[in-house]
Amino acid sequence: MPTEILLTDPPLWLTTPLLGEPAATALLHTLDAELDWQRPTLRLYGREHVIPRAQVWMGDPEAHYRYSGRDFCPEPWHPAVAELRDLVIANLADQGVQAGFNSVLLNRYAGGEERMGWHSDDEPELGPDPLIAAVTLGAERPLRFRWKPGAAPAGDAGAAAPFNAWLPHDSLLVMGSGVQRQLQHALLPRRIPGLRISLTFRRIQS
């Protein structure tokens, strides 16, 4: 599986393909059809907003987390997602990275107008420097990254600029230790048609 190194410090890399065809497209259609997709309301800046995408929180029974004033309890593992989790863990082990994912956030974007705003996956339940592994199925879109204040590389204005990580169908983006502490990321609106489902595997610490 070819791997593209996007950053070395903190470690950020992209592997594709992960499943191969026709398995990747079959999984996209399975998840689209079989999951109970939801659009929860979150409180941001004192106001209630329906999220601009659909999502499912899935994982082990104890993998609860709190976000934007709401408690999320995981749905049980769908067999196809559990199989994908094990494949991702095995892929990381082949690269010398140990992962013990007990949960996954699935986001469904019906088209390019649906989005995810600027954030870091830095909820307290994830620990200080979490490992996040994100699988993309469906339409290719860029994940935009920007450095947090004071975290950008010194002495190179180009290296400190925001950048895109284009995530094709059947790809695995790994955000290693330090990425959430030093950078934010967003899936911004684009005139890119087509269904996209992302699965971000992580470990909730009890």
mmCIF file of C-alpha atoms in Angstrom:
data_model
loop_
_atom_site.group_PDB
_atom_site.id
_atom_site.type_symbol
_atom_site.label_atom_id
_atom_site.label_comp_id
_atom_site.label_asym_id
_atom_site.label_seq_id
_atom_site.Cartn_x
_atom_site.Cartn_y
_atom_site.Cartn_z
ATOM 1 C CA MET A 1 0.000 0.000 0.000
ATOM 2 C CA PRO A 2 1.703 3.250 -1.103
ATOM 3 C CA THR A 3 2.096 5.794 1.690
ATOM 4 C CA GLU A 4 2.505 9.563 1.276
ATOM 5 C CA ILE A 5 4.164 11.432 4.147
ATOM 6 C CA LEU A 6 2.368 14.768 4.576
ATOM 7 C CA LEU A 7 4.206 15.857 7.730
ATOM 8 C CA THR A 8 7.006 14.280 9.727
ATOM 9 C CA ASP A 9 6.662 16.382 12.882
ATOM 10 C CA PRO A 10 3.950 15.875 13.962
ATOM 11 C CA PRO A 11 3.406 12.671 11.967
ATOM 12 C CA LEU A 12 0.685 12.831 9.320
ATOM 13 C CA TRP A 13 0.474 10.341 6.475
ATOM 14 C CA LEU A 14 -1.910 8.974 3.834
ATOM 15 C CA THR A 15 -2.193 5.378 2.640
ATOM 16 C CA THR A 16 -4.184 4.327 -0.418
ATOM 17 C CA PRO A 17 -5.751 2.024 -1.436
ATOM 18 C CA LEU A 18 -6.762 0.412 1.829
ATOM 19 C CA LEU A 19 -9.412 -2.149 0.879
ATOM 20 C CA GLY A 20 -9.180 -2.324 -2.898
ATOM 21 C CA GLU A 21 -12.080 -2.689 -5.274
ATOM 22 C CA PRO A 22 -14.842 -3.805 -5.335
ATOM 23 C CA ALA A 23 -14.660 -4.038 -1.520
ATOM 24 C CA ALA A 24 -14.341 -0.288 -0.887
ATOM 25 C CA THR A 25 -17.348 0.692 -2.982
ATOM 26 C CA ALA A 26 -19.399 -2.169 -1.551
ATOM 27 C CA LEU A 27 -18.625 -0.949 1.971
ATOM 28 C CA LEU A 28 -19.638 2.609 1.044
ATOM 29 C CA HIS A 29 -23.059 1.384 -0.114
ATOM 30 C CA THR A 30 -23.470 -0.914 2.909
ATOM 31 C CA LEU A 31 -22.824 1.873 5.405
ATOM 32 C CA ASP A 32 -25.044 4.317 3.528
ATOM 33 C CA ALA A 33 -27.953 1.869 3.515
ATOM 34 C CA GLU A 34 -27.659 0.101 6.859
ATOM 35 C CA LEU A 35 -26.626 2.692 9.471
ATOM 36 C CA ASP A 36 -29.037 4.854 11.473
ATOM 37 C CA TRP A 37 -27.702 8.222 10.309
ATOM 38 C CA GLN A 38 -28.508 11.132 12.626
ATOM 39 C CA ARG A 39 -28.301 14.928 12.559
ATOM 40 C CA PRO A 40 -27.968 15.960 16.208
ATOM 41 C CA THR A 41 -28.309 19.529 17.405
ATOM 42 C CA LEU A 42 -25.195 21.014 19.021
ATOM 43 C CA ARG A 43 -24.750 24.198 21.043
ATOM 44 C CA LEU A 44 -22.130 26.512 19.558
ATOM 45 C CA TYR A 45 -21.514 30.045 20.790
ATOM 46 C CA GLY A 46 -24.704 29.891 22.858
ATOM 47 C CA ARG A 47 -26.999 28.834 20.004
ATOM 48 C CA GLU A 48 -28.418 25.495 18.883
ATOM 49 C CA HIS A 49 -27.387 24.299 15.409
ATOM 50 C CA VAL A 50 -28.259 21.159 13.425
ATOM 51 C CA ILE A 51 -24.973 19.756 12.158
ATOM 52 C CA PRO A 52 -24.383 20.175 8.376
ATOM 53 C CA ARG A 53 -23.878 16.451 7.777
ATOM 54 C CA ALA A 54 -25.165 13.147 9.207
ATOM 55 C CA GLN A 55 -23.273 11.050 11.709
ATOM 56 C CA VAL A 56 -23.168 7.888 13.808
ATOM 57 C CA TRP A 57 -21.081 7.383 16.960
ATOM 58 C CA MET A 58 -20.158 3.694 17.297
ATOM 59 C CA GLY A 59 -17.968 1.675 19.617
ATOM 60 C CA ASP A 60 -17.516 -0.375 22.753
ATOM 61 C CA PRO A 61 -20.248 0.115 25.406
ATOM 62 C CA GLU A 62 -18.010 2.205 27.687
ATOM 63 C CA ALA A 63 -16.858 4.582 24.901
ATOM 64 C CA HIS A 64 -18.946 7.598 25.925
ATOM 65 C CA TYR A 65 -17.828 11.121 25.120
ATOM 66 C CA ARG A 66 -19.056 14.683 25.603
ATOM 67 C CA TYR A 67 -19.023 17.296 22.843
ATOM 68 C CA SER A 68 -20.521 20.775 22.714
ATOM 69 C CA GLY A 69 -22.622 20.208 25.817
ATOM 70 C CA ARG A 70 -24.011 16.831 24.740
ATOM 71 C CA ASP A 71 -23.254 13.299 25.889
ATOM 72 C CA PHE A 72 -22.914 10.719 23.134
ATOM 73 C CA CYS A 73 -23.429 7.004 23.780
ATOM 74 C CA PRO A 74 -22.065 4.634 21.143
ATOM 75 C CA GLU A 75 -24.110 2.485 18.834
ATOM 76 C CA PRO A 76 -22.951 -1.172 18.822
ATOM 77 C CA TRP A 77 -20.309 -2.068 16.277
ATOM 78 C CA HIS A 78 -21.696 -2.835 12.827
ATOM 79 C CA PRO A 79 -19.916 -6.025 11.668
ATOM 80 C CA ALA A 80 -18.498 -4.329 8.565
ATOM 81 C CA VAL A 81 -17.142 -1.423 10.628
ATOM 82 C CA ALA A 82 -15.602 -3.773 13.187
ATOM 83 C CA GLU A 83 -13.890 -5.615 10.344
ATOM 84 C CA LEU A 84 -12.582 -2.321 8.962
ATOM 85 C CA ARG A 85 -11.330 -1.313 12.438
ATOM 86 C CA ASP A 86 -9.314 -4.526 12.658
ATOM 87 C CA LEU A 87 -7.866 -3.928 9.192
ATOM 88 C CA VAL A 88 -6.807 -0.391 10.141
ATOM 89 C CA ILE A 89 -5.188 -1.651 13.354
ATOM 90 C CA ALA A 90 -3.308 -4.304 11.358
ATOM 91 C CA ASN A 91 -2.185 -1.724 8.787
ATOM 92 C CA LEU A 92 -0.803 0.490 11.544
ATOM 93 C CA ALA A 93 0.921 -2.464 13.217
ATOM 94 C CA ASP A 94 2.704 -3.191 9.916
ATOM 95 C CA GLN A 95 4.074 0.370 10.144
ATOM 96 C CA GLY A 96 5.205 -0.061 13.738
ATOM 97 C CA VAL A 97 2.280 1.849 15.271
ATOM 98 C CA GLN A 98 0.219 0.204 18.017
ATOM 99 C CA ALA A 99 -3.458 1.175 18.149
ATOM 100 C CA GLY A 100 -6.312 0.024 20.348
ATOM 101 C CA PHE A 101 -9.332 1.771 18.865
ATOM 102 C CA ASN A 102 -12.545 1.325 20.846
ATOM 103 C CA SER A 103 -14.766 3.777 18.955
ATOM 104 C CA VAL A 104 -15.367 5.492 15.634
ATOM 105 C CA LEU A 105 -17.195 8.603 14.476
ATOM 106 C CA LEU A 106 -18.803 8.130 11.073
ATOM 107 C CA ASN A 107 -19.752 11.244 9.105
ATOM 108 C CA ARG A 108 -21.905 11.162 5.977
ATOM 109 C CA TYR A 109 -21.640 14.049 3.510
ATOM 110 C CA ALA A 110 -24.358 13.897 0.842
ATOM 111 C CA GLY A 111 -22.527 16.414 -1.362
ATOM 112 C CA GLY A 112 -19.923 19.138 -1.401
ATOM 113 C CA GLU A 113 -22.111 21.643 0.454
ATOM 114 C CA GLU A 114 -22.096 19.502 3.613
ATOM 115 C CA ARG A 115 -19.132 20.198 5.820
ATOM 116 C CA MET A 116 -17.186 20.032 9.091
ATOM 117 C CA GLY A 117 -15.892 23.267 10.637
ATOM 118 C CA TRP A 118 -12.466 24.021 12.084
ATOM 119 C CA HIS A 119 -11.622 21.843 15.088
ATOM 120 C CA SER A 120 -9.118 19.509 16.679
ATOM 121 C CA ASP A 121 -9.971 16.047 17.957
ATOM 122 C CA ASP A 122 -8.803 17.024 21.427
ATOM 123 C CA GLU A 123 -11.694 16.187 23.739
ATOM 124 C CA PRO A 124 -10.445 15.223 27.228
ATOM 125 C CA GLU A 125 -11.716 11.661 26.776
ATOM 126 C CA LEU A 126 -9.144 11.144 23.992
ATOM 127 C CA GLY A 127 -6.116 11.900 26.165
ATOM 128 C CA PRO A 128 -3.372 14.496 25.578
ATOM 129 C CA ASP A 129 -1.975 13.271 22.240
ATOM 130 C CA PRO A 130 -4.450 10.902 20.576
ATOM 131 C CA LEU A 131 -3.849 8.749 17.540
ATOM 132 C CA ILE A 132 -6.641 9.265 14.993
ATOM 133 C CA ALA A 133 -7.061 7.106 11.877
ATOM 134 C CA ALA A 134 -9.532 8.369 9.259
ATOM 135 C CA VAL A 135 -10.856 6.211 6.417
ATOM 136 C CA THR A 136 -12.491 7.945 3.427
ATOM 137 C CA LEU A 137 -15.051 6.234 1.186
ATOM 138 C CA GLY A 138 -16.704 7.943 -1.762
ATOM 139 C CA ALA A 139 -16.112 11.383 -3.236
ATOM 140 C CA GLU A 140 -12.575 12.752 -2.940
ATOM 141 C CA ARG A 141 -12.407 15.998 -0.968
ATOM 142 C CA PRO A 142 -9.588 17.968 0.654
ATOM 143 C CA LEU A 143 -9.172 18.108 4.410
ATOM 144 C CA ARG A 144 -7.791 21.568 5.200
ATOM 145 C CA PHE A 145 -5.152 21.925 7.929
ATOM 146 C CA ARG A 146 -3.882 25.024 9.701
ATOM 147 C CA TRP A 147 -1.365 25.474 12.508
ATOM 148 C CA LYS A 148 -2.458 26.657 15.925
ATOM 149 C CA PRO A 149 -0.893 29.917 17.179
ATOM 150 C CA GLY A 150 2.731 29.346 18.103
ATOM 151 C CA ALA A 151 2.818 25.784 16.744
ATOM 152 C CA ALA A 152 3.896 26.400 13.133
ATOM 153 C CA PRO A 153 7.431 25.451 12.017
ATOM 154 C CA ALA A 154 9.840 28.345 12.505
ATOM 155 C CA GLY A 155 11.942 29.861 9.737
ATOM 156 C CA ASP A 156 9.903 28.629 6.751
ATOM 157 C CA ALA A 157 6.840 30.665 5.824
ATOM 158 C CA GLY A 158 5.752 28.054 3.279
ATOM 159 C CA ALA A 159 5.786 25.243 5.830
ATOM 160 C CA ALA A 160 3.728 27.362 8.212
ATOM 161 C CA ALA A 161 0.939 28.037 5.690
ATOM 162 C CA PRO A 162 -2.400 26.175 5.751
ATOM 163 C CA PHE A 163 -2.475 23.166 3.442
ATOM 164 C CA ASN A 164 -4.848 20.607 1.924
ATOM 165 C CA ALA A 165 -4.695 16.855 2.308
ATOM 166 C CA TRP A 166 -6.736 15.424 -0.569
ATOM 167 C CA LEU A 167 -8.465 12.257 0.638
ATOM 168 C CA PRO A 168 -9.422 9.903 -2.187
ATOM 169 C CA HIS A 169 -11.877 7.041 -2.068
ATOM 170 C CA ASP A 170 -10.479 4.031 -0.183
ATOM 171 C CA SER A 171 -7.781 5.958 1.686
ATOM 172 C CA LEU A 172 -6.464 5.996 5.256
ATOM 173 C CA LEU A 173 -5.230 9.245 6.821
ATOM 174 C CA VAL A 174 -3.272 8.796 10.042
ATOM 175 C CA MET A 175 -2.922 11.726 12.432
ATOM 176 C CA GLY A 176 -0.235 10.752 14.910
ATOM 177 C CA SER A 177 0.861 12.099 18.260
ATOM 178 C CA GLY A 178 0.929 15.894 18.318
ATOM 179 C CA VAL A 179 -1.320 16.580 15.312
ATOM 180 C CA GLN A 180 -4.363 17.485 17.419
ATOM 181 C CA ARG A 181 -2.240 19.569 19.788
ATOM 182 C CA GLN A 182 -0.553 21.569 17.024
ATOM 183 C CA LEU A 183 -3.092 21.769 14.174
ATOM 184 C CA GLN A 184 -6.757 22.225 13.398
ATOM 185 C CA HIS A 185 -8.548 20.689 10.423
ATOM 186 C CA ALA A 186 -11.811 21.253 8.548
ATOM 187 C CA LEU A 187 -13.791 19.815 5.660
ATOM 188 C CA LEU A 188 -14.819 23.043 3.958
ATOM 189 C CA PRO A 189 -17.645 23.376 1.389
ATOM 190 C CA ARG A 190 -16.591 22.554 -2.177
ATOM 191 C CA ARG A 191 -18.371 22.225 -5.488
ATOM 192 C CA ILE A 192 -17.619 18.514 -5.502
ATOM 193 C CA PRO A 193 -20.630 16.262 -6.068
ATOM 194 C CA GLY A 194 -21.092 12.802 -4.685
ATOM 195 C CA LEU A 195 -21.557 10.927 -1.442
ATOM 196 C CA ARG A 196 -18.646 10.764 1.002
ATOM 197 C CA ILE A 197 -18.472 8.762 4.236
ATOM 198 C CA SER A 198 -15.571 9.176 6.639
ATOM 199 C CA LEU A 199 -14.771 6.943 9.605
ATOM 200 C CA THR A 200 -12.436 8.393 12.233
ATOM 201 C CA PHE A 201 -11.220 5.703 14.587
ATOM 202 C CA ARG A 202 -10.048 6.730 18.027
ATOM 203 C CA ARG A 203 -9.676 5.470 21.608
ATOM 204 C CA ILE A 204 -11.822 6.861 24.408
ATOM 205 C CA GLN A 205 -9.981 6.708 27.715
ATOM 206 C CA SER A 206 -12.015 5.709 30.751
#
